[in-house]
Amino acid sequence: MMLHSRSPSQTIRIGKQLGRFLRRGDVVALVGELGTGKTQLIKGLAQGIGFKKSAYISSPSFTLINEHPGKITLYHMDLYRMEEEEAKELGLEEYFQGDGVTAVEWADKIPSLLPGQLLWIHLYYTGKQTRSIELVPLGERYEALLKQFSSEFGVKH
Amino acid sequence: MNKKRILLAIETSCDDTGAAVLSDGRKILSSVVSSQVSVHQKYGGVVPELASRKHIEMIVPIVTEALQQAGLSLEKIDGIAVTQGPGLVGSLLVGLSFAKSLAFVKGIPLIGVNHLEAHLSAIFLEENPPSFPFLGLVVSGGHTSLFRVDGFGQYTLLGQTRDDAAGEAFDKVAKLLGLGYPGGPIIDELSRTGNPRAIPFPRPSVGKNSFDFSFSGLKTAVVHFVKTFPGPPGSFPEELLRNIVSSFQAAVVDVLVQKTFQAAGHQGLKRVVISGGVAANRLLRQRMKEEASKQKMRIYIPSPVLCTDNAAMVGVVGYEYLKRGIRFPLSLNAFSNLRF
């Protein structure tokens, strides 16, 4: 499914709509060049999950993992500085099997560590402000999630 | 009550292992920081697992070195202060576990310290520190936060970054341009011979009435600018690289200076303290001083070695708490996120 965003705030809104359908144990893997809006989209996911202070969902590039405890805990990871070998020793799998929602920026850096089922989100530059956002579901759970998402918001596949 | 209180302080919140010995929370008897830059350079940033493994290797030698430099044995220590968070939990736990064990074995008080409070208090290690209240800016790789400080333990968060921290923007731009790690000092140095007005990068603001910061748009503007040139940044002429980093740095500094003094004015504060790794940046220090004198305010900036992560600043806070009889249980835990 391909979506289009005309601004950072629209990217947040898209994330918010998607976030409403996320539940415990879900894993969202984000890929996109520096500045395509990965952190913005996760800010939106957090809003959709129900976080009130989502404006302060900031980049964890430096801290690697930010935990946002709420009704559902959001684990916000950023592998910008990581290589797969290092990530292996961190035990990231435990988060993927955990009781929260896990959103991973730069997830393409750790292909062998990701769970078999997840939602891929690819972000592409299409202009200075505009981005394409491609949602690729892996597995039944995420196909169902996208079906729900598209029927509710009238997004066409 | 004439006996001076001796504190051992430990800091392991990110990439540096630090230990310091302080007398009455103001005089540094020793302060040792294991700069791990050589380990991290290879990876273009802080690699957390390596950081915690490095901390495990370094903690005993660093603490031993701090005690030796202070000329004191463990028996002379009256208390232990240790960074509790925010930071990388794996790294924090190394310092925390070590401090707890030591406190338990020696039967001395343990004090958990917030890393940001420690940064805000580094200035008390300098001569002529400010009196309260003051406006504090903590600006580093992980944080860009403005506080109203009314006393030790009395902080009001006025604003913080909504996306990237200022130091993170420095690191990402440096990596984008293939300049290496750590980005801050490299860009600081290269910028000296660049033209800060060569490229009109945006000065992102999240609104006149907010003291929050946003640096991701500026980072994206650098990405777009770089894309207008053919070939990888590694092939750019030296002058172009210097102008890019110099113009980028000027934009970050403009935003930091403007918001900081706007917040001070709003709060009716006449004293401004800045600290954190980015406070070691030469342009930022210079511009903050200029703006303070223009606005008839007083600016306080610790020497660069006290701006970057160190254990001595942890000891300042630990001493203040110890003095007030505040003690922490040995069940003290690490936390990853900002708590104010």
PDB file of C-alpha atoms in Angstrom, chain A residues 34 61-62 80-81, chain B residues 44-45 139-144 164-191 215-216 218-219 222 244-256 277-285:
ATOM      1  CA  LEU A  34      18.078  10.427   6.903  1.00  0.00           C
ATOM      2  CA  SER A  61      19.724   7.668  17.837  1.00  0.00           C
ATOM      3  CA  PHE A  62      21.918   8.437  20.807  1.00  0.00           C
ATOM      4  CA  TYR A  80      21.276   4.311  13.095  1.00  0.00           C
ATOM      5  CA  ARG A  81      24.632   3.791  14.800  1.00  0.00           C
TER       6      ARG A  81
ATOM      7  CA  GLY B  44      30.432   6.351  13.579  1.00  0.00           C
ATOM      8  CA  GLY B  45      28.751   6.705  16.919  1.00  0.00           C
ATOM      9  CA  VAL B 139      22.783  20.573  25.274  1.00  0.00           C
ATOM     10  CA  SER B 140      24.454  17.318  24.259  1.00  0.00           C
ATOM     11  CA  GLY B 141      24.165  14.269  22.004  1.00  0.00           C
ATOM     12  CA  GLY B 142      21.146  12.969  23.868  1.00  0.00           C
ATOM     13  CA  HIS B 143      19.521  16.135  25.229  1.00  0.00           C
ATOM     14  CA  THR B 144      18.558  19.679  24.408  1.00  0.00           C
ATOM     15  CA  ASP B 164      16.814  15.307  17.368  1.00  0.00           C
ATOM     16  CA  ALA B 165      19.119  16.627  20.098  1.00  0.00           C
ATOM     17  CA  ALA B 166      21.548  19.324  18.942  1.00  0.00           C
ATOM     18  CA  GLY B 167      24.577  17.070  19.405  1.00  0.00           C
ATOM     19  CA  GLU B 168      22.828  14.307  17.495  1.00  0.00           C
ATOM     20  CA  ALA B 169      22.282  16.708  14.574  1.00  0.00           C
ATOM     21  CA  PHE B 170      26.027  17.454  14.632  1.00  0.00           C
ATOM     22  CA  ASP B 171      26.820  13.725  14.570  1.00  0.00           C
ATOM     23  CA  LYS B 172      24.363  12.957  11.768  1.00  0.00           C
ATOM     24  CA  VAL B 173      25.536  15.798   9.558  1.00  0.00           C
ATOM     25  CA  ALA B 174      29.166  14.803  10.112  1.00  0.00           C
ATOM     26  CA  LYS B 175      28.365  11.208   9.182  1.00  0.00           C
ATOM     27  CA  LEU B 176      26.357  12.303   6.146  1.00  0.00           C
ATOM     28  CA  LEU B 177      29.365  14.276   4.932  1.00  0.00           C
ATOM     29  CA  GLY B 178      31.756  11.425   5.702  1.00  0.00           C
ATOM     30  CA  LEU B 179      33.629  13.482   8.293  1.00  0.00           C
ATOM     31  CA  GLY B 180      33.763  10.846  11.050  1.00  0.00           C
ATOM     32  CA  TYR B 181      32.965  10.765  14.764  1.00  0.00           C
ATOM     33  CA  PRO B 182      32.489  12.592  17.062  1.00  0.00           C
ATOM     34  CA  GLY B 183      30.712  15.097  14.829  1.00  0.00           C
ATOM     35  CA  GLY B 184      30.723  18.051  17.244  1.00  0.00           C
ATOM     36  CA  PRO B 185      34.448  18.700  17.589  1.00  0.00           C
ATOM     37  CA  ILE B 186      35.090  17.887  13.897  1.00  0.00           C
ATOM     38  CA  ILE B 187      32.465  20.375  12.699  1.00  0.00           C
ATOM     39  CA  ASP B 188      33.627  22.944  15.261  1.00  0.00           C
ATOM     40  CA  GLU B 189      37.165  22.744  13.879  1.00  0.00           C
ATOM     41  CA  LEU B 190      36.243  22.677  10.157  1.00  0.00           C
ATOM     42  CA  SER B 191      33.818  25.566  10.601  1.00  0.00           C
ATOM     43  CA  PHE B 215      16.543  20.043  14.748  1.00  0.00           C
ATOM     44  CA  SER B 216      15.381  17.313  12.376  1.00  0.00           C
ATOM     45  CA  LEU B 218      17.587  21.455   9.726  1.00  0.00           C
ATOM     46  CA  LYS B 219      19.233  18.057   9.317  1.00  0.00           C
ATOM     47  CA  VAL B 222      21.405  19.674   4.891  1.00  0.00           C
ATOM     48  CA  ILE B 244      28.226  23.465   4.650  1.00  0.00           C
ATOM     49  CA  VAL B 245      29.356  22.637   8.189  1.00  0.00           C
ATOM     50  CA  SER B 246      29.983  26.262   9.053  1.00  0.00           C
ATOM     51  CA  SER B 247      26.506  27.319   7.858  1.00  0.00           C
ATOM     52  CA  PHE B 248      24.914  24.330   9.608  1.00  0.00           C
ATOM     53  CA  GLN B 249      26.692  25.110  12.881  1.00  0.00           C
ATOM     54  CA  ALA B 250      25.653  28.758  12.674  1.00  0.00           C
ATOM     55  CA  ALA B 251      22.014  27.675  12.295  1.00  0.00           C
ATOM     56  CA  VAL B 252      22.130  25.369  15.348  1.00  0.00           C
ATOM     57  CA  VAL B 253      23.861  28.028  17.444  1.00  0.00           C
ATOM     58  CA  ASP B 254      21.380  30.732  16.383  1.00  0.00           C
ATOM     59  CA  VAL B 255      18.452  28.596  17.507  1.00  0.00           C
ATOM     60  CA  LEU B 256      20.087  27.657  20.830  1.00  0.00           C
ATOM     61  CA  GLY B 277      28.904  18.283  25.422  1.00  0.00           C
ATOM     62  CA  VAL B 278      27.718  20.841  22.855  1.00  0.00           C
ATOM     63  CA  ALA B 279      28.458  23.632  25.365  1.00  0.00           C
ATOM     64  CA  ALA B 280      32.113  22.907  24.557  1.00  0.00           C
ATOM     65  CA  ASN B 281      31.467  24.251  21.033  1.00  0.00           C
ATOM     66  CA  ARG B 282      33.494  27.408  20.487  1.00  0.00           C
ATOM     67  CA  LEU B 283      30.931  29.301  18.428  1.00  0.00           C
ATOM     68  CA  LEU B 284      28.157  28.543  20.914  1.00  0.00           C
ATOM     69  CA  ARG B 285      30.270  29.766  23.856  1.00  0.00           C
TER      70      ARG B 285
END
